[in-house]
mmCIF file of C-alpha atoms in Angstrom:
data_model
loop_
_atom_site.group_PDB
_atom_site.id
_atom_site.type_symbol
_atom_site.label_atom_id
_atom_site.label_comp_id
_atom_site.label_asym_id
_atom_site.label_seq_id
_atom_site.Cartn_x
_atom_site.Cartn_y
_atom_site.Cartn_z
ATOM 1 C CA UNK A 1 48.393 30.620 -31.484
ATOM 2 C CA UNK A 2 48.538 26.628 -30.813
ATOM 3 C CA UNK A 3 46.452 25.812 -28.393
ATOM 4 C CA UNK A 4 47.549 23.574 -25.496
ATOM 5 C CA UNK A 5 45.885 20.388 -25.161
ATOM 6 C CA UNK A 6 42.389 20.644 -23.226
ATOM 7 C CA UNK A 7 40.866 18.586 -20.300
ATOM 8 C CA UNK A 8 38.852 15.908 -22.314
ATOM 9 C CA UNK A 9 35.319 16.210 -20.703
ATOM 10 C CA UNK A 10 33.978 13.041 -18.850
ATOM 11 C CA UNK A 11 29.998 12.449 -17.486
ATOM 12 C CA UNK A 12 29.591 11.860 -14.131
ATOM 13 C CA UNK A 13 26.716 9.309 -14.949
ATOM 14 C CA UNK A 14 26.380 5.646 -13.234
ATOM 15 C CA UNK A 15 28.521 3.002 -14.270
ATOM 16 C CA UNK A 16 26.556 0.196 -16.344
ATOM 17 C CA UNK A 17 28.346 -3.363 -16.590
ATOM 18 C CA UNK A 18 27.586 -4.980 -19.475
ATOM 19 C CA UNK A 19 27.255 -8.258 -18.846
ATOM 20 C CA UNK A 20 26.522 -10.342 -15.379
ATOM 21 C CA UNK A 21 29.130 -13.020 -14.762
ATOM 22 C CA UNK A 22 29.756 -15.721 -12.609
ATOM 23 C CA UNK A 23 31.864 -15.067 -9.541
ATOM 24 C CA UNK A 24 33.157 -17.995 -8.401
ATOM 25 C CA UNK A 25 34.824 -17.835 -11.676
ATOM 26 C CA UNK A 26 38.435 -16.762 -11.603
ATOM 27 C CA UNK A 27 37.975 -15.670 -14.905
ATOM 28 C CA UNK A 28 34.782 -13.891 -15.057
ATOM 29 C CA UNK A 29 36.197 -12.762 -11.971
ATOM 30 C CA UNK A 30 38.821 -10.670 -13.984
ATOM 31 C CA UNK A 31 36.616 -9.301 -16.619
ATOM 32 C CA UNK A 32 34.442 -8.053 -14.150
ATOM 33 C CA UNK A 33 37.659 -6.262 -12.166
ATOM 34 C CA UNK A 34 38.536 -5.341 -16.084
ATOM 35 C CA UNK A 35 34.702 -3.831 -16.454
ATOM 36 C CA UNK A 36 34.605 -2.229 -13.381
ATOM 37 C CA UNK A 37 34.710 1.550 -14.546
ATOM 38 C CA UNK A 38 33.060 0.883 -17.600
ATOM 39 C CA UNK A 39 30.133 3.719 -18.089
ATOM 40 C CA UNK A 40 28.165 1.374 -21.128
ATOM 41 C CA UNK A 41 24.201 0.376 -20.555
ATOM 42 C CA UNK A 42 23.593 -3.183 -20.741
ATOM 43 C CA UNK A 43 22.539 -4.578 -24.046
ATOM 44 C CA UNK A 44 19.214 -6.370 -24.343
ATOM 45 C CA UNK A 45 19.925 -9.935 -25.000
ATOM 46 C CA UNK A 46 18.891 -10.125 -28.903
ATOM 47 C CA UNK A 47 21.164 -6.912 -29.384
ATOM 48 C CA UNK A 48 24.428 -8.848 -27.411
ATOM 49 C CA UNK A 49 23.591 -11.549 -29.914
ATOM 50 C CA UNK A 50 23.593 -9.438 -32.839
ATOM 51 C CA UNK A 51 26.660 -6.970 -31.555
ATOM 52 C CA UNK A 52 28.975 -10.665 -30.978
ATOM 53 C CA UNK A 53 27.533 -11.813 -34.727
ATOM 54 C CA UNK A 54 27.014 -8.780 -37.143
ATOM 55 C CA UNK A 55 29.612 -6.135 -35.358
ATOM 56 C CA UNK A 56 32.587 -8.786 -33.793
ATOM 57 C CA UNK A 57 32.186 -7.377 -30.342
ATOM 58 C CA UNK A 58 33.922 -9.285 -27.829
ATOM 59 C CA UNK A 59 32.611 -8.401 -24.231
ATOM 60 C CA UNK A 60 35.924 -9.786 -22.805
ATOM 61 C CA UNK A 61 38.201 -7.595 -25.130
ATOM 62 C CA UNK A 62 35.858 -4.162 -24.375
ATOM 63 C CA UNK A 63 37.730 -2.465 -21.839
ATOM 64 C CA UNK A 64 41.075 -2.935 -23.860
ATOM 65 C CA UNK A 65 39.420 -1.874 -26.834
ATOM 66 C CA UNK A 66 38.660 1.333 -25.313
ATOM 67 C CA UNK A 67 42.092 1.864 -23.287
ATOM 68 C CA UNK A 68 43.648 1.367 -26.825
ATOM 69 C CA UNK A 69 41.092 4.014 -28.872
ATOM 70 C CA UNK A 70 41.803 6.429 -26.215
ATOM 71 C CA UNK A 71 45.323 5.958 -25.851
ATOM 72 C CA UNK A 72 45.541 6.814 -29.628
ATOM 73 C CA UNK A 73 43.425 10.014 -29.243
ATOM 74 C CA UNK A 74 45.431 11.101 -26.179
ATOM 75 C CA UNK A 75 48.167 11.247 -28.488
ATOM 76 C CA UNK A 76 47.216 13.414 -31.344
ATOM 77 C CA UNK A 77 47.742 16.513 -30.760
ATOM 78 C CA UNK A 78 45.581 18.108 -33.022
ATOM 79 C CA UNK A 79 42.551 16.457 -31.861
ATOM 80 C CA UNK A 80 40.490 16.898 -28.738
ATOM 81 C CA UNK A 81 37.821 14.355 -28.577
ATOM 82 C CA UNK A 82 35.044 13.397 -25.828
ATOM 83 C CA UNK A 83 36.457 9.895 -24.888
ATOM 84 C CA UNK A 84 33.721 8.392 -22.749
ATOM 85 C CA UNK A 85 33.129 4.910 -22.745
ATOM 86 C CA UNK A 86 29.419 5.294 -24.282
ATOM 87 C CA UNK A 87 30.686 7.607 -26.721
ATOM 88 C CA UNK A 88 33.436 5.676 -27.943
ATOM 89 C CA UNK A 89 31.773 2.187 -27.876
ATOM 90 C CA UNK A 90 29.725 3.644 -30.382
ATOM 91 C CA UNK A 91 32.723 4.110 -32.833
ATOM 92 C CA UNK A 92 33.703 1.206 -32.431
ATOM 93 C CA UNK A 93 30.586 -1.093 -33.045
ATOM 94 C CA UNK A 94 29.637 1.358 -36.362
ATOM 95 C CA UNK A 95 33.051 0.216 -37.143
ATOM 96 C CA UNK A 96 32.803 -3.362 -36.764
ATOM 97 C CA UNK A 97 35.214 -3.291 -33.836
ATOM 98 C CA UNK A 98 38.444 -2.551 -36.634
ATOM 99 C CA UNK A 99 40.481 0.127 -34.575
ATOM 100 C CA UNK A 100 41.970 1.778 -37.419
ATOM 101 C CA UNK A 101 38.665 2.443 -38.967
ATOM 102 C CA UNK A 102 37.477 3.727 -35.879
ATOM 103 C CA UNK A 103 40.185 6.178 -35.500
ATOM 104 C CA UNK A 104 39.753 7.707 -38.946
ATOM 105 C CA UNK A 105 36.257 7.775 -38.175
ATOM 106 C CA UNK A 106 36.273 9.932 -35.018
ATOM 107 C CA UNK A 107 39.367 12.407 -36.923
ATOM 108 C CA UNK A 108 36.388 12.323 -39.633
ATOM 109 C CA UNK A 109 33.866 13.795 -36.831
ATOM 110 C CA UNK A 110 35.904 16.026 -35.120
ATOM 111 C CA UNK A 111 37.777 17.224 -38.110
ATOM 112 C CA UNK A 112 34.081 18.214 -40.027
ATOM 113 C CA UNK A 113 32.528 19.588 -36.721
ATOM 114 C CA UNK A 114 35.466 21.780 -36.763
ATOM 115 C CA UNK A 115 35.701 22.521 -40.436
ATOM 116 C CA UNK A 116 31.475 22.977 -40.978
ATOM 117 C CA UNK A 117 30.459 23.994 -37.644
ATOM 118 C CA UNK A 118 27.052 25.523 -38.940
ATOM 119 C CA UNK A 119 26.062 22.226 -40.792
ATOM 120 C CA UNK A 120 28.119 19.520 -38.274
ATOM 121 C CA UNK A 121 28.837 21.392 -34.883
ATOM 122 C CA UNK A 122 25.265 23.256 -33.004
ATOM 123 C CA UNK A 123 26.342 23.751 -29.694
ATOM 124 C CA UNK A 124 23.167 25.791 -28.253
ATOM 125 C CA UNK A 125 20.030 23.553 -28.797
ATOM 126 C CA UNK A 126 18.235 26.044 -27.120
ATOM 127 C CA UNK A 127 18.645 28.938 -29.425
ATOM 128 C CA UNK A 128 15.590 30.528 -30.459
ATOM 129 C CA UNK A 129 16.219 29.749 -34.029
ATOM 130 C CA UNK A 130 17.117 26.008 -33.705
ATOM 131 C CA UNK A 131 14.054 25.033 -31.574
ATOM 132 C CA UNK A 132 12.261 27.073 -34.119
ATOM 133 C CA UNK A 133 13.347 24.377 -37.120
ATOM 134 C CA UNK A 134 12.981 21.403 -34.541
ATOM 135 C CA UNK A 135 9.506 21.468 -33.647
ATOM 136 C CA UNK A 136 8.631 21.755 -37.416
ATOM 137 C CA UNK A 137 9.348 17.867 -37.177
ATOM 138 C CA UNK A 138 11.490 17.826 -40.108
ATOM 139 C CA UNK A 139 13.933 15.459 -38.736
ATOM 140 C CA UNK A 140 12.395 12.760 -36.507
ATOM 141 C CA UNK A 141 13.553 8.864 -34.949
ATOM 142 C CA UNK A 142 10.653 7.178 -34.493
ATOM 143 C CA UNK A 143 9.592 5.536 -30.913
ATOM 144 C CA UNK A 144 9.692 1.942 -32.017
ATOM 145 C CA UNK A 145 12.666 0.180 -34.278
ATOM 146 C CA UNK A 146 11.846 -1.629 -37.302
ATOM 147 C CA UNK A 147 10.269 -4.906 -36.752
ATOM 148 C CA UNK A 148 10.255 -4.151 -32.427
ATOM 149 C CA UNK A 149 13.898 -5.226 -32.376
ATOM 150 C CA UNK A 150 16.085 -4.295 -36.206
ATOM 151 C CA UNK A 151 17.355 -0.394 -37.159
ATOM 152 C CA UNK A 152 16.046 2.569 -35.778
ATOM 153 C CA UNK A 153 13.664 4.508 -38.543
ATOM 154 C CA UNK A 154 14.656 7.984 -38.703
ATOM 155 C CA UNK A 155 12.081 10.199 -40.997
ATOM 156 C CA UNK A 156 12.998 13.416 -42.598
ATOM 157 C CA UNK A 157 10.193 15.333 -44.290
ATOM 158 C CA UNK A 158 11.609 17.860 -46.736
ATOM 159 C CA UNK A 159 10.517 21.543 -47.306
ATOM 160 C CA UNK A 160 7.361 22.188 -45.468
ATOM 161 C CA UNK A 161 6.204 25.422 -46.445
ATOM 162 C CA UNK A 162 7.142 26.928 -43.051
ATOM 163 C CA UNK A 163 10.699 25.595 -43.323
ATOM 164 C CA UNK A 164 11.080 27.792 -46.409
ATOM 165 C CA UNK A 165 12.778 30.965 -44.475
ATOM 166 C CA UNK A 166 15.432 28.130 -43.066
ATOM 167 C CA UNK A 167 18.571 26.985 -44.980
ATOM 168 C CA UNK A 168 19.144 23.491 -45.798
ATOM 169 C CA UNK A 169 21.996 24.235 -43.914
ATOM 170 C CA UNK A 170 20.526 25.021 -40.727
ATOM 171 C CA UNK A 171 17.621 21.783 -41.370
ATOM 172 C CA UNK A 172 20.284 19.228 -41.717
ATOM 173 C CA UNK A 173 22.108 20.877 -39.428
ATOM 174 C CA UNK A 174 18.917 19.746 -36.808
ATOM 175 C CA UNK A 175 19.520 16.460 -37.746
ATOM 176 C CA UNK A 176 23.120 15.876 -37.076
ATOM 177 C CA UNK A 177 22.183 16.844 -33.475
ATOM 178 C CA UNK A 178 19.471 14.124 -33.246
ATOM 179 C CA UNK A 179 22.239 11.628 -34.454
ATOM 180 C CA UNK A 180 24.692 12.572 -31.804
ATOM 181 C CA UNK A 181 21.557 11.822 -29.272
ATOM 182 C CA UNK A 182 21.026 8.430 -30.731
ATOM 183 C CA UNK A 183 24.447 7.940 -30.747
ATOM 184 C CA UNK A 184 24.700 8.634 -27.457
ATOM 185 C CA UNK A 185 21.539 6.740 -25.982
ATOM 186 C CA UNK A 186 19.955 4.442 -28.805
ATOM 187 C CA UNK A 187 21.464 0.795 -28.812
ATOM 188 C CA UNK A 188 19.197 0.279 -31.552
ATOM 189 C CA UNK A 189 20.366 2.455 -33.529
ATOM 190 C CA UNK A 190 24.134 1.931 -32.918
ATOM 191 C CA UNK A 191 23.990 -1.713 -32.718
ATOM 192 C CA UNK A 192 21.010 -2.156 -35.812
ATOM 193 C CA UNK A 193 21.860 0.924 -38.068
ATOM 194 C CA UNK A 194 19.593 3.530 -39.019
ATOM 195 C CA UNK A 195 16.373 3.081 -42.063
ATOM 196 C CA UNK A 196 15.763 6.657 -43.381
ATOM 197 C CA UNK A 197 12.101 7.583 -45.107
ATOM 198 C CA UNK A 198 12.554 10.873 -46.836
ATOM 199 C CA UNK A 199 9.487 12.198 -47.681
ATOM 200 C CA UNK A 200 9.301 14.472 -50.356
ATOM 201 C CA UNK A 201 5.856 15.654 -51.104
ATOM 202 C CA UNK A 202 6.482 19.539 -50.027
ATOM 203 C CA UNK A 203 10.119 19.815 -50.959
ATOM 204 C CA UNK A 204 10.744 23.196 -51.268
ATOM 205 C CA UNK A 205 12.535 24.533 -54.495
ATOM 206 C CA UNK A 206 14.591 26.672 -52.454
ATOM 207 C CA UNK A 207 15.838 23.998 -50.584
ATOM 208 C CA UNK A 208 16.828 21.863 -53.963
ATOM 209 C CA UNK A 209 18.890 25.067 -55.470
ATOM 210 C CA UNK A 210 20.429 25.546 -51.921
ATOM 211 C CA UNK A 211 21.508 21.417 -52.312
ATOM 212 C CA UNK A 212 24.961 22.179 -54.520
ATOM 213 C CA UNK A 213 27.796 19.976 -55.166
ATOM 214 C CA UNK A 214 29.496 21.333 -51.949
ATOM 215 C CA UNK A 215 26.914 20.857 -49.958
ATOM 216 C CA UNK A 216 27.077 17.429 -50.889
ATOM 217 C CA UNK A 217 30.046 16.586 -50.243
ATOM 218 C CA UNK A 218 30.084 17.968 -46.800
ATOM 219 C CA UNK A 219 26.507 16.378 -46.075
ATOM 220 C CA UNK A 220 27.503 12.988 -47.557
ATOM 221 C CA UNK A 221 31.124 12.983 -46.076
ATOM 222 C CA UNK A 222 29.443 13.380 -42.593
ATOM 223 C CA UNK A 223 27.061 11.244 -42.555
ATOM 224 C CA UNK A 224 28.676 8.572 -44.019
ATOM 225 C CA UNK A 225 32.508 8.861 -43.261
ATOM 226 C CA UNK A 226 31.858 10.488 -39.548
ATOM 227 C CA UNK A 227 28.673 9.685 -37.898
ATOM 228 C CA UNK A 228 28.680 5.723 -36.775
ATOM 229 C CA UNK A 229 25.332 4.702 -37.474
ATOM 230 C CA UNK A 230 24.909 2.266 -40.419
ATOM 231 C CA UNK A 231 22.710 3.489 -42.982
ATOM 232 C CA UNK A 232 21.065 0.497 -43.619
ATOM 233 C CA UNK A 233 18.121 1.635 -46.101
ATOM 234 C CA UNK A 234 17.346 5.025 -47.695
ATOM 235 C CA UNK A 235 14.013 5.229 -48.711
ATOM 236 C CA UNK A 236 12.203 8.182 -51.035
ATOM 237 C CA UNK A 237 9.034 9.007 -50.807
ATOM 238 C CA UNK A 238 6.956 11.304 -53.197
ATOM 239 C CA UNK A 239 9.916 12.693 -54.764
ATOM 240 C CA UNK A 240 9.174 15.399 -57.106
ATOM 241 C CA UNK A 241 11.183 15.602 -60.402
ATOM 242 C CA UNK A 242 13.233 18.339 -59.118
ATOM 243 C CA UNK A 243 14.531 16.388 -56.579
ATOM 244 C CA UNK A 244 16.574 14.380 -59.761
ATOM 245 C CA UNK A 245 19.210 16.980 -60.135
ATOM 246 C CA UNK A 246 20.368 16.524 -56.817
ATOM 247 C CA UNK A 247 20.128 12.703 -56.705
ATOM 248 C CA UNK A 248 22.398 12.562 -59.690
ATOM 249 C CA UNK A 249 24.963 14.933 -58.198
ATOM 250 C CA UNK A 250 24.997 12.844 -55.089
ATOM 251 C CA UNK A 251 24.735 9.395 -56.010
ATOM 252 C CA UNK A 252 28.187 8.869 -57.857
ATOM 253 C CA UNK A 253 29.425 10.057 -54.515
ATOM 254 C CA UNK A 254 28.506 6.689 -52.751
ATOM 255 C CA UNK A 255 29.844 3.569 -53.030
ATOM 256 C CA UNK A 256 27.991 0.784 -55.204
ATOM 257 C CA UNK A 257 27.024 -1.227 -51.933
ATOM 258 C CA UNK A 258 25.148 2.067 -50.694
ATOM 259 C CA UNK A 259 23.427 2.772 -54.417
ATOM 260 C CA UNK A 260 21.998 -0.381 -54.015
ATOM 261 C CA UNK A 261 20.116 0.212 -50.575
ATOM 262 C CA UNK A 262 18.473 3.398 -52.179
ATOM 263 C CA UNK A 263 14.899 3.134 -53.010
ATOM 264 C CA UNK A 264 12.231 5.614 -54.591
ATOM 265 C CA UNK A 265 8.704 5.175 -53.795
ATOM 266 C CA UNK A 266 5.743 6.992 -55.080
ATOM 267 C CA UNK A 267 3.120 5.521 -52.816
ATOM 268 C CA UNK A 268 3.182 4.203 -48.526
ATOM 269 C CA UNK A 269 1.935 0.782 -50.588
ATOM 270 C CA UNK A 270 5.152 0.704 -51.853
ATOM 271 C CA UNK A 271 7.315 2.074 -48.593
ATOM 272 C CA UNK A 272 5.520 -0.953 -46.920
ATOM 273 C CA UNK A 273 7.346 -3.575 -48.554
ATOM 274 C CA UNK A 274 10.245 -2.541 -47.246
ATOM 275 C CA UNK A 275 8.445 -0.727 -43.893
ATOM 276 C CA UNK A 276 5.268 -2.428 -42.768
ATOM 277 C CA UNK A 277 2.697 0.481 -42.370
ATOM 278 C CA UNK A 278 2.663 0.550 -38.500
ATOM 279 C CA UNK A 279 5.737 1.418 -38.019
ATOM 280 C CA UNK A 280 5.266 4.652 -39.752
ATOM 281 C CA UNK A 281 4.157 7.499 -37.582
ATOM 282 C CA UNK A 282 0.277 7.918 -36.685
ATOM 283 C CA UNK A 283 -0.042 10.256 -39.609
ATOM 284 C CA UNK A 284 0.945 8.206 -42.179
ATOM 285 C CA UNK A 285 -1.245 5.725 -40.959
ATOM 286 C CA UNK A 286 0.761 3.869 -38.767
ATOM 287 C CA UNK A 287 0.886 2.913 -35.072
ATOM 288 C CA UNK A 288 4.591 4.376 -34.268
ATOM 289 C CA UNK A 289 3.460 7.105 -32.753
ATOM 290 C CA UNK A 290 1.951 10.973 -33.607
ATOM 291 C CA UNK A 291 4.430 13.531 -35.289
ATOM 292 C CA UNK A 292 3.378 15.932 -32.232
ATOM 293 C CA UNK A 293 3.949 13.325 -29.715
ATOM 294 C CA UNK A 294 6.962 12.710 -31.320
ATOM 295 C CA UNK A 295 8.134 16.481 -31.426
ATOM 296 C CA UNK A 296 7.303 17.218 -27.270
ATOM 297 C CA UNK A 297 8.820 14.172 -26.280
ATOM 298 C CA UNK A 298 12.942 14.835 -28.723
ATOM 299 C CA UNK A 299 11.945 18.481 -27.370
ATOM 300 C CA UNK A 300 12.511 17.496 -24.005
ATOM 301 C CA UNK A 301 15.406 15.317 -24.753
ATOM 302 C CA UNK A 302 17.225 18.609 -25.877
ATOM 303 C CA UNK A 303 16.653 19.984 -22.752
ATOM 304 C CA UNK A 304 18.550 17.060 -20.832
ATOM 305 C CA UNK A 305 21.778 17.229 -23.597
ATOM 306 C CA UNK A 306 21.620 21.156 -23.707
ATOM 307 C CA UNK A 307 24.786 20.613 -21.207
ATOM 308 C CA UNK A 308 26.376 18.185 -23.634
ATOM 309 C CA UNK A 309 26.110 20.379 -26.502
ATOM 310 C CA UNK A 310 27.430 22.860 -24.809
ATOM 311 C CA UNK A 311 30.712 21.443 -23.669
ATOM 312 C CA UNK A 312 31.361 20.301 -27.234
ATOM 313 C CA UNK A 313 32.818 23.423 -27.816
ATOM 314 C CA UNK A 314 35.567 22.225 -25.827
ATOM 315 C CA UNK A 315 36.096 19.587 -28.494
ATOM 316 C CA UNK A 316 36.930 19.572 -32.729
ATOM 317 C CA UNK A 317 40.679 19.368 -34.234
ATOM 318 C CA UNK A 318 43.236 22.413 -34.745
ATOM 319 C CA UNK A 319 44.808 21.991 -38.310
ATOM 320 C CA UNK A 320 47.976 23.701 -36.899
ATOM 321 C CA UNK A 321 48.982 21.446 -34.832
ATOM 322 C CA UNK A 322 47.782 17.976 -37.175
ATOM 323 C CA UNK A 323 50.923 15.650 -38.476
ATOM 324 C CA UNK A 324 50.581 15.159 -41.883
ATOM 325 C CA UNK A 325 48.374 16.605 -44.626
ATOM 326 C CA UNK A 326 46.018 19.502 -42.872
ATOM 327 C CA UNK A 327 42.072 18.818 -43.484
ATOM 328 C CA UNK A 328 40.917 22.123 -44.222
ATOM 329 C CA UNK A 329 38.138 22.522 -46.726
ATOM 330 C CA UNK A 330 41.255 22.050 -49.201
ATOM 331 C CA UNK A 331 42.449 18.996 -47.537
ATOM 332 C CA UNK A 332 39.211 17.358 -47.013
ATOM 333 C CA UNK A 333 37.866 18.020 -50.986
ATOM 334 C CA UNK A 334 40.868 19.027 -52.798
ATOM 335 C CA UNK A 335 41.831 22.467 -53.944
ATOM 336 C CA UNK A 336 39.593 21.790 -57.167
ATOM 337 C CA UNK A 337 36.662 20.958 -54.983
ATOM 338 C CA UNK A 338 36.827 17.393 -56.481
ATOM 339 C CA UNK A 339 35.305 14.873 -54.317
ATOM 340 C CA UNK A 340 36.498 10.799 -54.233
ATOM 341 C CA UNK A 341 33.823 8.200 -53.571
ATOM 342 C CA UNK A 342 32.761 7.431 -50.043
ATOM 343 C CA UNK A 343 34.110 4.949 -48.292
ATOM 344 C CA UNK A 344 31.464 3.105 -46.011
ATOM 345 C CA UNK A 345 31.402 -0.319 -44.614
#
């Protein structure tokens, strides 16, 4: 049966303005009036810089920006999205501040959450079996952004022999949930984009065999199409020859412009071109902190979004009651399974 359309969910959390202005100023006067229920932290100084330069963000045009993104989501029916300001803001910086991309952006988040919950959509971070896979420190953002103030380094370290009873499913599946955090709390990371290090030196054969064309395209289509954190490097590290069937499955999937920021590396001497050595983790010997470290302190950051998670049940799309062409797994790949290239900024 169609369901009627839910309460959108709303935090109660303290109301950040995002800029200080001048009130004897008639007009500063009015943005701030304009502001005044805006729930966004203020931006550091070199990240207003960068989000007016590199993302078109107008601080005067915010609040309409976000009355008119969720205006448009109060009107589709099919779709029930979390519309807070913090949530949204992020959609629309990771979008460059177009509208219309933003739109099919969040359609593109809700619509896979709903479509690939296992991969897309955990909504208990404190199962058992999740904080099981988390603590293995697969998936990790590091404490300190590239060069103090650029991207946000995010490490994934593939197949550790104890990960081997886990799907690649449920792994990746660990680190869509640390994206939604950093989407949710990381101005580096929404503002600056988002440097992955895979590192490949234990990558478990199960894992590669597990990586098919389908999983692809849903892993792929997510990342790049939904989530709104600019991949702004992907770097390889140690990758075994194995590893080349599924680079060559996946790469035609992405657009020439992100080809070109992919980079293998057999060595850190290498990685360190492109990543100075301290901002790697304490293990790899770096200064940006100790994989352990690393692991208590996300671990306890689950335990302050286990609410969140949980009330995103309450949010996805319902293909019965969509306008147009339904995104199923049929609509979103094509009956064929056939699979367009990306489309990324």
């Amino acid at each position: 049966s169609k369901r009627h359309k839910r309460k959108r969910f709303s935090h109660k959390s303290k109301v950040f303005f995002l800029f200080s202005f001048n009130k004897n100023s008639a007009k500063s006067s009015c943005v701030s009036c304009a502001l005044r229920m805006l729930q966004i932290r203020v931006l550091n100084e070199d990240l207003q810089r960068k989000a007016k330069e590199e993302l078109n963000e107008v601080p005067t045009r915010i609040y309409e920006d976000l009355k008119a993104l969720r205006k448009w989501i109060e009107e589709q029916a099919h779709l029930y999205a979390n519309i807070d300001d913090q949530f949204l803001i992020a959609f629309l910086r990771g979008c460059k501040y177009s509208l219309e991309k933003a739109k099919k952006k969040i359609d593109s988040y809700y619509t896979l959450k709903s479509a690939f919950p296992t991969l897309c959509n955990v909504t208990n971070v404190d199962s058992a079996r999740f904080r099981e896979i988390f603590r293995l420190g697969l998936c990790l953002p590091l404490p300190d952004p590239l060069h103090d103030n650029g991207p946000r380094i995010f490490i994934m370290r593939g197949g550790l022999p104890t990960a081997e009873r886990f799907t690649v499913e449920e792994l990746m599946a660990v680190n869509h949930v640390l994206q939604d955090i950093l989407m949710l709390e990381d101005d580096y990371a929404v503002v600056n984009g988002l440097v992955m290090i895979n590192d490949f030196k234990t990558l478990a054969l199960t894992h590669v065999l597990q990586a098919n064309p389908m999983f692809l395209k849903k892993f792929l289509t997510y990342n790049y199409e939904a989530i709104p954190l600019r991949i702004k490097s992907n770097h390889f590290l140690n990758a075994p020859k194995m590893f080349d069937s599924v680079y060559n499955v996946g790469k035609p999937m992405l657009p020439l412009k992100q080809q070109d920021r992919i980079f293998f590396h057999s060595s850190l001497d290498s990685l360190s071109r492109y990543v100075p050595l301290k901002y790697l983790p304490n293990d790899y010997g770096g200064e940006n902190g100790s994989i352990a470290k690393i692991i208590d302190e996300w671990d306890k950051k689950l335990d302050k979004y286990r609410d969140h998670f949980s009330k995103s049940t309450e949010w996805g799309t319902d293909e019965e009651l969509r306008i147009g062409e339904t995104k199923d797994q049929n609509g979103l790949f094509g009956i064929d399974g056939s699979f367009r290239k990306l489309e990324v900024d």
